[in-house]
Amino acid sequence: VVELKLPAAISEKTERIWTLYEEYIKLESFKMPLRTTYILILGFITLVMVFAGVWIAMRLSRGITTPIRKLAEATEKIGHGDLTVQVEEKSEDEIGLLINSFNSMVLQLRQNREQLDRAFSDLQTRELYLRTILQNINSGVLYLNTRGRIQHMNKKACAILNVRMEDVEQKTYQELIQDLGAHELTELANTLMHGRLPDINQELKVNIRGNVLMLRVFVTAIRDPETAAVIGILIVFDDLTEIIKAQKAIAWQEVARRITHEIKNPLTPIKLSAERLMKKWQNRDADFDAVFERSTRTIITEVESLRHLVDVFTRYGKLPEIKRAPAEIGELIESVIALFRSFKELTLETDIADGLPAVPLDREQYKRVLVNIMDNAARAMKNRGVIRVTARVEDNSLVVAIADSGPGIPDHQKEQLFLPYFSQRKGGTGLGLAISDKIIKEHGGRILVSDNTPTGSVFTVIVPLQAELPVLQEATAHAAAPPPR
């Protein structure tokens, strides 16, 4: 045995190493339990973190899916017509913005539906109101769609045409005309068929299944206010048959009264002359030859007066047929004005619009009307005063106005001006304005009378620019026709 004494420093270090080794051996026995513990702790922490992550994810997903689910449920309710639904959401993120927009949209939809409901209710009320009016007005109303099929006809229209609504509904207007046998409406139908849709205002003499009626027909196109496209045609017509019969009867009473008056005037001197001749002849008076000459001259004069009266009456009843041709209105008016320039104390003024179109009319007959009106105006002013003639186009018609500064026409006489044998002037035949009125009516126009300012009268002659449809006008005071029996 060899003993070696080591230095104290080494001995201390050796003891320390041995002590540490013994501690290591002790700790070695704790290695597996510690590892297991660490693994368990780490696993627990991992599970906690996973659970926390899942919980957080579920919370986050619920914050997205719940509002979306509510939106889906609200959308389904809206699809079933419930516009009172509102989705509650207090978040201020993108989902909240989406829900707020959705709620605003639903509110606007609800307001729009309320407005539509009110508008629909108003429309129903108006439709009921219009239907009530249409069914009770004294005019026939016919409405056609764009294909020319009858959509509506009121009771008065059915009564005038002697048809039933259920028999003509959805028929075309051509089929209706064929059923009625009203061939006079063929040209009107052709106008509608070819798409020419001006406003038409005509008086038509129509034979409906053997029953002759005088109808005033107004046709206008109903247009879309935004596109101006034609969406329907409105036809309004009135039965003037009985009215015209009554007017003709009144006119004939006036004509008979005026003719009786005119005939009595020459008959009295004729009778007196004949009685004087008989008396002188019976008494064999010496002055018989002179009385015979004077009496026969008186009789011949008065008979000529009667013949002239008959000629004028015949001329009124047999006016020449209207022959239309394009006429230059400015030149025609100037030719009429020229006839009155010889009156030195008569001031003639004209105001003729530029660019007036050529108007289809009978030049000579139209000129005759203007001359007659101006002659009456000059005579009323005793050939001194102012006559102003204006011409313009208005509402697709030529409007010529002749204004004078004379004494004017009393209101109670204006309605009688165009009756045969009515005259304000002593010695006048009373046929001038009656003939003028008849000529203009055959042109499809009319003559209006109004007061001038400050004094005088205005005669306005209106003639349509287009002559597509003939005017089948029966004058209310047609003295040439046989009197009603």
Short mmCIF file of C-alpha atoms in Angstrom, two decimals:
data_model
loop_
_atom_site.label_atom_id
_atom_site.label_comp_id
_atom_site.label_asym_id
_atom_site.label_seq_id
_atom_site.Cartn_x
_atom_site.Cartn_y
_atom_site.Cartn_z
CA VAL A 1 0.00 0.00 0.00
CA VAL A 2 1.40 3.21 -1.09
CA GLU A 3 0.17 6.29 0.53
CA LEU A 4 0.44 9.59 -1.15
CA LYS A 5 -0.41 12.71 0.57
CA LEU A 6 -2.24 15.07 -1.77
CA PRO A 7 -2.28 18.76 -1.43
CA ALA A 8 -5.21 20.19 0.47
CA ALA A 9 -6.57 22.06 -2.58
CA ILE A 10 -6.78 18.92 -4.63
CA SER A 11 -8.31 17.04 -1.75
CA GLU A 12 -11.04 19.65 -1.39
CA LYS A 13 -11.81 19.55 -5.07
CA THR A 14 -11.95 15.78 -5.04
CA GLU A 15 -14.36 15.77 -2.14
CA ARG A 16 -16.48 18.34 -3.88
CA ILE A 17 -16.54 16.23 -7.04
CA TRP A 18 -17.54 13.22 -5.05
CA THR A 19 -20.29 15.12 -3.30
CA LEU A 20 -21.60 16.38 -6.64
CA TYR A 21 -21.46 12.88 -8.04
CA GLU A 22 -23.50 11.55 -5.17
CA GLU A 23 -26.04 14.37 -5.73
CA TYR A 24 -26.09 13.51 -9.42
CA ILE A 25 -26.81 9.89 -8.59
CA LYS A 26 -29.66 11.01 -6.36
CA LEU A 27 -31.05 13.36 -9.01
CA GLU A 28 -30.77 10.68 -11.68
CA SER A 29 -33.51 8.83 -9.88
CA PHE A 30 -35.80 11.91 -10.36
CA LYS A 31 -35.12 12.21 -14.10
CA MET A 32 -38.13 10.25 -15.38
CA PRO A 33 -40.61 11.65 -12.87
CA LEU A 34 -39.49 15.20 -13.73
CA ARG A 35 -39.69 14.51 -17.45
CA THR A 36 -43.18 13.13 -17.00
CA THR A 37 -44.14 16.13 -14.90
CA TYR A 38 -42.78 18.55 -17.48
CA ILE A 39 -44.61 16.71 -20.24
CA LEU A 40 -47.82 16.82 -18.27
CA ILE A 41 -47.43 20.49 -17.52
CA LEU A 42 -46.58 21.25 -21.14
CA GLY A 43 -49.53 19.18 -22.33
CA PHE A 44 -51.84 20.94 -19.92
CA ILE A 45 -50.63 24.32 -21.01
CA THR A 46 -51.02 23.23 -24.64
CA LEU A 47 -54.58 22.04 -23.99
CA VAL A 48 -55.38 25.27 -22.21
CA MET A 49 -54.01 27.29 -25.13
CA VAL A 50 -55.86 25.13 -27.67
CA PHE A 51 -59.08 25.46 -25.69
CA ALA A 52 -58.56 29.19 -25.36
CA GLY A 53 -57.86 29.43 -29.11
CA VAL A 54 -60.98 27.41 -29.94
CA TRP A 55 -63.06 29.45 -27.54
CA ILE A 56 -61.74 32.70 -28.96
CA ALA A 57 -62.30 31.43 -32.52
CA MET A 58 -65.86 30.42 -31.66
CA ARG A 59 -66.48 33.79 -30.12
CA LEU A 60 -65.09 35.51 -33.16
CA SER A 61 -67.02 33.26 -35.57
CA ARG A 62 -70.19 33.77 -33.57
CA GLY A 63 -69.72 37.52 -33.93
CA ILE A 64 -69.74 37.02 -37.71
CA THR A 65 -72.18 34.15 -38.24
CA THR A 66 -74.87 35.42 -35.87
CA PRO A 67 -75.39 38.76 -37.65
CA ILE A 68 -75.27 36.94 -40.99
CA ARG A 69 -77.85 34.45 -39.74
CA LYS A 70 -80.02 37.31 -38.55
CA LEU A 71 -79.61 38.95 -41.98
CA ALA A 72 -80.64 35.70 -43.66
CA GLU A 73 -83.72 35.39 -41.43
CA ALA A 74 -84.62 39.04 -42.01
CA THR A 75 -84.19 38.57 -45.76
CA GLU A 76 -86.54 35.61 -45.69
CA LYS A 77 -89.14 37.66 -43.81
CA ILE A 78 -88.79 40.44 -46.36
CA GLY A 79 -89.29 37.86 -49.10
CA HIS A 80 -92.64 37.03 -47.46
CA GLY A 81 -93.63 40.70 -47.45
CA ASP A 82 -92.70 41.69 -43.89
CA LEU A 83 -90.99 45.07 -44.20
CA THR A 84 -91.19 45.86 -40.48
CA VAL A 85 -88.15 43.68 -39.68
CA GLN A 86 -85.00 45.30 -38.28
CA VAL A 87 -81.71 43.56 -37.42
CA GLU A 88 -80.20 44.65 -34.08
CA GLU A 89 -76.43 45.11 -34.07
CA LYS A 90 -74.33 47.43 -31.94
CA SER A 91 -70.90 46.76 -33.39
CA GLU A 92 -69.16 49.41 -35.43
CA ASP A 93 -67.09 47.10 -37.64
CA GLU A 94 -67.80 46.07 -41.22
CA ILE A 95 -70.59 43.72 -40.12
CA GLY A 96 -72.24 46.53 -38.23
CA LEU A 97 -71.95 48.78 -41.29
CA LEU A 98 -73.53 46.05 -43.42
CA ILE A 99 -76.43 45.61 -40.97
CA ASN A 100 -77.01 49.36 -40.72
CA SER A 101 -77.15 49.55 -44.51
CA PHE A 102 -79.57 46.61 -44.55
CA ASN A 103 -81.82 48.30 -41.98
CA SER A 104 -81.76 51.54 -43.99
CA MET A 105 -82.68 49.61 -47.13
CA VAL A 106 -85.61 47.92 -45.36
CA LEU A 107 -86.79 51.29 -44.06
CA GLN A 108 -86.69 52.77 -47.57
CA LEU A 109 -88.51 49.74 -48.95
CA ARG A 110 -91.20 50.15 -46.30
CA GLN A 111 -91.58 53.84 -47.07
CA ASN A 112 -91.68 53.12 -50.81
CA ARG A 113 -94.32 50.45 -50.33
CA GLU A 114 -96.39 52.81 -48.21
CA GLN A 115 -96.13 55.41 -50.96
CA LEU A 116 -97.05 52.80 -53.58
CA ASP A 117 -99.99 51.66 -51.47
CA ARG A 118 -101.20 55.25 -51.17
CA ALA A 119 -100.64 55.82 -54.90
CA PHE A 120 -102.47 52.60 -55.75
CA SER A 121 -105.33 53.59 -53.49
CA ASP A 122 -105.46 57.00 -55.16
CA LEU A 123 -105.41 55.34 -58.57
CA GLN A 124 -108.25 53.05 -57.60
CA THR A 125 -110.24 56.03 -56.34
CA ARG A 126 -109.53 57.98 -59.51
CA GLU A 127 -110.36 55.00 -61.69
CA LEU A 128 -113.66 54.57 -59.89
CA TYR A 129 -114.26 58.32 -60.21
CA LEU A 130 -113.44 58.30 -63.94
CA ARG A 131 -115.52 55.19 -64.57
CA THR A 132 -118.45 56.80 -62.78
CA ILE A 133 -118.06 59.94 -64.89
CA LEU A 134 -117.65 57.98 -68.13
CA GLN A 135 -120.70 55.88 -67.41
CA ASN A 136 -122.86 58.91 -66.67
CA ILE A 137 -121.73 61.61 -69.11
CA ASN A 138 -123.98 62.36 -72.06
CA SER A 139 -121.25 61.66 -74.63
CA GLY A 140 -120.18 58.35 -76.10
CA VAL A 141 -116.63 57.37 -75.16
CA LEU A 142 -114.61 54.68 -76.93
CA TYR A 143 -111.04 53.74 -76.01
CA LEU A 144 -108.79 51.72 -78.35
CA ASN A 145 -105.42 50.19 -77.58
CA THR A 146 -102.46 50.51 -79.93
CA ARG A 147 -103.65 47.45 -81.89
CA GLY A 148 -106.98 49.11 -82.57
CA ARG A 149 -108.96 46.86 -80.24
CA ILE A 150 -111.80 48.22 -78.14
CA GLN A 151 -110.79 48.37 -74.47
CA HIS A 152 -113.67 50.38 -73.08
CA MET A 153 -117.03 51.74 -74.21
CA ASN A 154 -119.40 53.60 -71.90
CA LYS A 155 -123.17 53.17 -71.69
CA LYS A 156 -123.91 56.24 -73.81
CA ALA A 157 -121.69 54.95 -76.62
CA CYS A 158 -123.49 51.61 -76.53
CA ALA A 159 -126.85 53.40 -76.62
CA ILE A 160 -125.88 55.66 -79.56
CA LEU A 161 -124.43 52.77 -81.59
CA ASN A 162 -127.15 50.34 -80.43
CA VAL A 163 -124.65 47.66 -79.35
CA ARG A 164 -123.79 45.78 -76.16
CA MET A 165 -120.39 46.09 -74.55
CA GLU A 166 -119.94 42.35 -74.24
CA ASP A 167 -120.56 42.00 -77.99
CA VAL A 168 -117.89 44.48 -79.07
CA GLU A 169 -115.25 44.22 -76.34
CA GLN A 170 -111.82 43.27 -77.76
CA LYS A 171 -113.10 43.70 -81.31
CA THR A 172 -111.15 45.99 -83.63
CA TYR A 173 -112.71 49.27 -84.69
CA GLN A 174 -112.79 47.97 -88.30
CA GLU A 175 -114.92 45.03 -87.16
CA LEU A 176 -117.19 47.40 -85.23
CA ILE A 177 -117.68 49.62 -88.30
CA GLN A 178 -118.45 46.54 -90.40
CA ASP A 179 -120.98 45.29 -87.83
CA LEU A 180 -122.68 48.70 -87.73
CA GLY A 181 -122.74 49.02 -91.51
CA ALA A 182 -121.53 52.60 -91.08
CA HIS A 183 -119.54 52.94 -94.31
CA GLU A 184 -119.29 56.70 -93.80
CA LEU A 185 -116.72 55.99 -91.08
CA THR A 186 -114.43 54.09 -93.46
CA GLU A 187 -112.25 57.11 -94.28
CA LEU A 188 -111.92 57.93 -90.58
CA ALA A 189 -110.92 54.31 -89.98
CA ASN A 190 -108.34 54.51 -92.79
CA THR A 191 -106.85 57.59 -91.17
CA LEU A 192 -106.39 55.68 -87.89
CA MET A 193 -105.19 52.55 -89.70
CA HIS A 194 -102.38 54.37 -91.50
CA GLY A 195 -101.11 55.90 -88.27
CA ARG A 196 -102.04 59.48 -89.05
CA LEU A 197 -103.16 60.62 -85.63
CA PRO A 198 -103.90 64.33 -85.65
CA ASP A 199 -106.67 65.51 -83.37
CA ILE A 200 -109.88 65.13 -85.36
CA ASN A 201 -113.03 67.11 -84.66
CA GLN A 202 -115.71 66.37 -87.25
CA GLU A 203 -119.45 66.31 -87.71
CA LEU A 204 -120.31 63.13 -89.59
CA LYS A 205 -123.61 62.00 -91.06
CA VAL A 206 -123.62 58.26 -90.37
CA ASN A 207 -126.04 55.51 -91.37
CA ILE A 208 -126.05 52.92 -88.59
CA ARG A 209 -128.14 49.91 -89.57
CA GLY A 210 -130.53 52.13 -91.49
CA ASN A 211 -130.75 54.77 -88.76
CA VAL A 212 -129.25 58.07 -89.97
CA LEU A 213 -127.45 59.97 -87.21
CA MET A 214 -125.51 63.21 -87.15
CA LEU A 215 -122.51 62.64 -84.88
CA ARG A 216 -119.86 65.05 -83.68
CA VAL A 217 -116.71 62.94 -83.41
CA PHE A 218 -113.53 63.91 -81.56
CA VAL A 219 -110.48 61.66 -81.91
CA THR A 220 -107.18 62.15 -80.09
CA ALA A 221 -104.12 60.03 -79.42
CA ILE A 222 -103.21 59.25 -75.80
CA ARG A 223 -99.43 59.50 -75.44
CA ASP A 224 -96.91 58.44 -72.83
CA PRO A 225 -95.87 61.65 -70.99
CA GLU A 226 -92.20 60.62 -70.97
CA THR A 227 -91.63 59.03 -74.38
CA ALA A 228 -94.51 60.68 -76.30
CA ALA A 229 -95.29 57.23 -77.76
CA VAL A 230 -98.93 56.53 -78.59
CA ILE A 231 -100.44 54.20 -75.97
CA GLY A 232 -104.08 54.42 -77.03
CA ILE A 233 -106.74 56.30 -78.98
CA LEU A 234 -109.66 58.12 -77.36
CA ILE A 235 -112.83 58.64 -79.40
CA VAL A 236 -115.60 60.86 -78.00
CA PHE A 237 -118.82 61.37 -79.95
CA ASP A 238 -122.17 63.07 -79.42
CA ASP A 239 -125.48 62.40 -81.13
CA LEU A 240 -126.54 65.76 -82.56
CA THR A 241 -129.46 64.38 -84.57
CA GLU A 242 -132.27 65.67 -82.37
CA ILE A 243 -130.45 68.91 -81.63
CA ILE A 244 -129.96 69.64 -85.35
CA LYS A 245 -133.59 68.77 -86.04
CA ALA A 246 -134.66 71.24 -83.37
CA GLN A 247 -132.25 73.88 -84.68
CA LYS A 248 -133.48 73.36 -88.24
CA ALA A 249 -137.06 73.70 -87.08
CA ILE A 250 -136.22 76.96 -85.29
CA ALA A 251 -134.25 78.16 -88.31
CA TRP A 252 -137.14 77.37 -90.62
CA GLN A 253 -139.52 79.27 -88.37
CA GLU A 254 -137.19 82.27 -88.61
CA VAL A 255 -136.85 81.81 -92.38
CA ALA A 256 -140.61 81.56 -92.80
CA ARG A 257 -141.11 84.68 -90.73
CA ARG A 258 -138.49 86.62 -92.70
CA ILE A 259 -139.75 85.40 -96.09
CA THR A 260 -143.33 86.25 -95.13
CA HIS A 261 -142.19 89.73 -94.21
CA GLU A 262 -140.21 90.15 -97.44
CA ILE A 263 -143.08 88.87 -99.60
CA LYS A 264 -145.67 91.07 -97.89
CA ASN A 265 -143.70 94.21 -98.82
CA PRO A 266 -144.15 93.87 -102.63
CA LEU A 267 -147.61 92.22 -102.39
CA THR A 268 -149.18 95.29 -100.80
CA PRO A 269 -148.35 97.72 -103.67
CA ILE A 270 -149.26 94.97 -106.20
CA LYS A 271 -152.67 94.57 -104.57
CA LEU A 272 -153.24 98.31 -104.33
CA SER A 273 -152.23 98.82 -107.96
CA ALA A 274 -154.56 96.05 -109.15
CA GLU A 275 -157.49 97.41 -107.10
CA ARG A 276 -156.87 100.91 -108.45
CA LEU A 277 -156.79 99.61 -112.03
CA MET A 278 -160.06 97.75 -111.49
CA LYS A 279 -161.71 100.81 -110.01
CA LYS A 280 -160.51 103.09 -112.82
CA TRP A 281 -161.64 100.55 -115.40
CA GLN A 282 -165.09 100.19 -113.88
CA ASN A 283 -165.58 103.95 -113.67
CA ARG A 284 -164.16 104.51 -117.15
CA ASP A 285 -162.11 107.42 -115.80
CA ALA A 286 -160.36 109.67 -118.27
CA ASP A 287 -156.97 109.19 -116.64
CA PHE A 288 -157.20 105.39 -116.93
CA ASP A 289 -154.31 105.18 -119.40
CA ALA A 290 -151.91 107.06 -117.08
CA VAL A 291 -153.06 105.06 -114.03
CA PHE A 292 -152.71 101.84 -116.05
CA GLU A 293 -149.12 102.68 -116.95
CA ARG A 294 -148.15 103.62 -113.39
CA SER A 295 -149.88 100.60 -111.88
CA THR A 296 -148.40 98.09 -114.31
CA ARG A 297 -144.95 99.63 -113.78
CA THR A 298 -145.43 99.23 -110.02
CA ILE A 299 -146.60 95.65 -110.42
CA ILE A 300 -143.64 94.81 -112.70
CA THR A 301 -141.18 96.41 -110.25
CA GLU A 302 -142.55 94.53 -107.29
CA VAL A 303 -142.63 91.25 -109.23
CA GLU A 304 -138.96 91.80 -110.11
CA SER A 305 -138.30 92.34 -106.42
CA LEU A 306 -139.98 89.00 -105.68
CA ARG A 307 -137.97 87.28 -108.44
CA HIS A 308 -134.75 88.74 -107.02
CA LEU A 309 -135.73 87.39 -103.59
CA VAL A 310 -136.28 83.93 -105.08
CA ASP A 311 -132.95 84.11 -106.96
CA VAL A 312 -131.05 84.99 -103.81
CA PHE A 313 -132.77 82.21 -101.88
CA THR A 314 -131.96 79.72 -104.65
CA ARG A 315 -128.34 80.87 -104.75
CA TYR A 316 -128.02 80.23 -101.03
CA GLY A 317 -129.36 76.71 -101.45
CA LYS A 318 -127.16 75.86 -104.44
CA LEU A 319 -123.65 76.98 -103.61
CA PRO A 320 -120.95 75.61 -105.92
CA GLU A 321 -119.11 72.51 -104.73
CA ILE A 322 -115.94 73.24 -102.77
CA LYS A 323 -112.83 72.65 -104.90
CA ARG A 324 -109.71 72.74 -102.75
CA ALA A 325 -106.30 73.77 -104.05
CA PRO A 326 -103.19 75.10 -102.24
CA ALA A 327 -103.65 78.85 -101.86
CA GLU A 328 -101.14 81.56 -100.87
CA ILE A 329 -102.96 83.27 -98.00
CA GLY A 330 -100.91 86.47 -97.93
CA GLU A 331 -101.54 87.20 -101.62
CA LEU A 332 -105.24 86.28 -101.28
CA ILE A 333 -105.75 88.67 -98.36
CA GLU A 334 -103.95 91.46 -100.24
CA SER A 335 -106.27 90.96 -103.22
CA VAL A 336 -109.27 91.38 -100.88
CA ILE A 337 -107.77 94.47 -99.24
CA ALA A 338 -107.22 96.00 -102.69
CA LEU A 339 -110.99 96.00 -103.33
CA PHE A 340 -111.53 98.46 -100.47
CA ARG A 341 -108.63 100.85 -101.01
CA SER A 342 -110.86 103.20 -103.00
CA PHE A 343 -112.64 104.24 -99.79
CA LYS A 344 -110.61 107.28 -98.79
CA GLU A 345 -111.87 107.51 -95.21
CA LEU A 346 -111.38 103.80 -94.56
CA THR A 347 -108.08 102.84 -92.92
CA LEU A 348 -106.93 99.32 -93.81
CA GLU A 349 -104.28 97.59 -91.68
CA THR A 350 -102.78 94.12 -92.08
CA ASP A 351 -100.67 91.89 -89.86
CA ILE A 352 -99.85 88.71 -91.78
CA ALA A 353 -97.43 86.31 -90.11
CA ASP A 354 -94.31 85.36 -92.03
CA GLY A 355 -93.97 81.93 -93.58
CA LEU A 356 -97.65 81.05 -93.74
CA PRO A 357 -98.06 77.69 -95.50
CA ALA A 358 -100.21 77.15 -98.56
CA VAL A 359 -103.66 76.10 -97.32
CA PRO A 360 -105.93 73.68 -99.23
CA LEU A 361 -109.12 75.67 -99.83
CA ASP A 362 -111.44 76.96 -102.55
CA ARG A 363 -109.81 80.29 -103.34
CA GLU A 364 -112.86 82.03 -104.85
CA GLN A 365 -115.29 80.84 -102.19
CA TYR A 366 -112.88 81.74 -99.36
CA LYS A 367 -112.28 85.15 -100.94
CA ARG A 368 -116.04 85.63 -101.13
CA VAL A 369 -116.25 85.08 -97.36
CA LEU A 370 -113.54 87.65 -96.57
CA VAL A 371 -115.07 90.20 -98.97
CA ASN A 372 -118.50 89.74 -97.38
CA ILE A 373 -117.18 90.22 -93.84
CA MET A 374 -115.13 93.29 -94.80
CA ASP A 375 -118.04 94.76 -96.77
CA ASN A 376 -120.32 94.37 -93.74
CA ALA A 377 -117.67 96.03 -91.55
CA ALA A 378 -117.26 98.95 -93.98
CA ARG A 379 -121.02 99.46 -94.25
CA ALA A 380 -121.43 99.31 -90.45
CA MET A 381 -118.85 102.14 -90.17
CA LYS A 382 -120.36 104.03 -93.15
CA ASN A 383 -117.08 103.58 -95.01
CA ARG A 384 -115.05 105.47 -92.42
CA GLY A 385 -113.01 103.90 -89.64
CA VAL A 386 -110.36 101.21 -89.25
CA ILE A 387 -110.40 97.60 -90.48
CA ARG A 388 -107.51 95.42 -89.33
CA VAL A 389 -106.84 92.01 -90.88
CA THR A 390 -104.49 89.55 -89.16
CA ALA A 391 -103.46 86.05 -90.28
CA ARG A 392 -101.57 83.40 -88.36
CA VAL A 393 -101.31 79.65 -87.83
CA GLU A 394 -102.63 78.35 -84.52
CA ASP A 395 -103.40 74.77 -83.40
CA ASN A 396 -102.81 73.39 -86.91
CA SER A 397 -105.36 75.83 -88.36
CA LEU A 398 -105.27 79.04 -90.39
CA VAL A 399 -106.76 81.85 -88.31
CA VAL A 400 -107.77 85.05 -90.11
CA ALA A 401 -109.28 87.80 -87.92
CA ILE A 402 -111.08 90.87 -89.33
CA ALA A 403 -111.55 93.58 -86.70
CA ASP A 404 -113.40 96.88 -87.22
CA SER A 405 -113.93 100.01 -85.16
CA GLY A 406 -117.66 100.21 -85.83
CA PRO A 407 -120.57 100.26 -83.39
CA GLY A 408 -120.31 96.53 -82.67
CA ILE A 409 -122.94 93.81 -82.49
CA PRO A 410 -125.29 93.38 -79.52
CA ASP A 411 -124.87 90.08 -77.68
CA HIS A 412 -128.47 89.00 -78.33
CA GLN A 413 -127.90 89.31 -82.10
CA LYS A 414 -124.62 87.37 -82.31
CA GLU A 415 -126.38 84.02 -82.21
CA GLN A 416 -128.66 85.06 -85.09
CA LEU A 417 -126.01 86.50 -87.40
CA PHE A 418 -125.59 83.32 -89.45
CA LEU A 419 -129.31 82.52 -89.77
CA PRO A 420 -130.77 82.98 -93.27
CA TYR A 421 -132.57 86.29 -93.81
CA PHE A 422 -131.33 87.87 -90.60
CA SER A 423 -129.86 91.29 -91.33
CA GLN A 424 -128.94 94.32 -89.27
CA ARG A 425 -128.92 96.53 -92.36
CA LYS A 426 -132.08 97.92 -93.88
CA GLY A 427 -132.53 96.46 -97.34
CA GLY A 428 -130.06 93.63 -96.72
CA THR A 429 -130.95 90.10 -97.82
CA GLY A 430 -129.64 88.51 -94.63
CA LEU A 431 -127.92 85.75 -96.63
CA GLY A 432 -124.34 87.05 -96.83
CA LEU A 433 -123.14 85.74 -93.48
CA ALA A 434 -125.31 82.62 -93.79
CA ILE A 435 -123.58 81.79 -97.08
CA SER A 436 -120.15 82.63 -95.60
CA ASP A 437 -120.81 80.39 -92.62
CA LYS A 438 -121.86 77.54 -94.90
CA ILE A 439 -118.73 77.91 -97.06
CA ILE A 440 -116.38 77.84 -94.06
CA LYS A 441 -118.19 74.85 -92.53
CA GLU A 442 -117.73 72.96 -95.81
CA HIS A 443 -114.00 73.70 -95.43
CA GLY A 444 -114.15 72.03 -92.02
CA GLY A 445 -113.81 75.35 -90.17
CA ARG A 446 -115.94 77.86 -88.30
CA ILE A 447 -116.52 81.61 -87.93
CA LEU A 448 -116.42 83.19 -84.47
CA VAL A 449 -117.75 86.62 -83.50
CA SER A 450 -116.42 88.64 -80.57
CA ASP A 451 -116.19 92.24 -79.39
CA ASN A 452 -113.30 94.46 -80.40
CA THR A 453 -111.54 96.84 -78.02
CA PRO A 454 -112.53 99.62 -77.46
CA THR A 455 -115.39 99.42 -80.01
CA GLY A 456 -116.38 97.29 -82.94
CA SER A 457 -116.45 93.59 -83.70
CA VAL A 458 -113.98 90.84 -84.62
CA PHE A 459 -114.88 88.08 -87.08
CA THR A 460 -112.42 85.17 -86.79
CA VAL A 461 -112.35 82.70 -89.68
CA ILE A 462 -110.70 79.37 -88.74
CA VAL A 463 -109.87 76.74 -91.39
CA PRO A 464 -107.81 73.56 -90.72
CA LEU A 465 -104.47 73.31 -92.55
CA GLN A 466 -105.07 69.65 -93.38
CA ALA A 467 -107.99 68.40 -95.40
CA GLU A 468 -107.51 64.67 -94.93
CA LEU A 469 -111.11 64.03 -93.94
CA PRO A 470 -114.02 65.63 -95.77
CA VAL A 471 -116.39 67.62 -93.63
CA LEU A 472 -119.82 66.07 -93.82
CA GLN A 473 -121.44 69.12 -92.29
CA GLU A 474 -125.19 69.65 -92.25
CA ALA A 475 -125.90 73.33 -91.61
CA THR A 476 -128.27 73.87 -88.77
CA ALA A 477 -130.18 76.46 -90.76
CA HIS A 478 -130.03 74.95 -94.25
CA ALA A 479 -132.82 76.93 -95.83
CA ALA A 480 -132.41 75.22 -99.20
CA ALA A 481 -133.42 71.82 -97.84
CA PRO A 482 -137.12 70.97 -97.63
CA PRO A 483 -138.65 72.07 -94.33
CA PRO A 484 -139.32 69.32 -91.74
CA ARG A 485 -142.73 67.81 -92.08
#
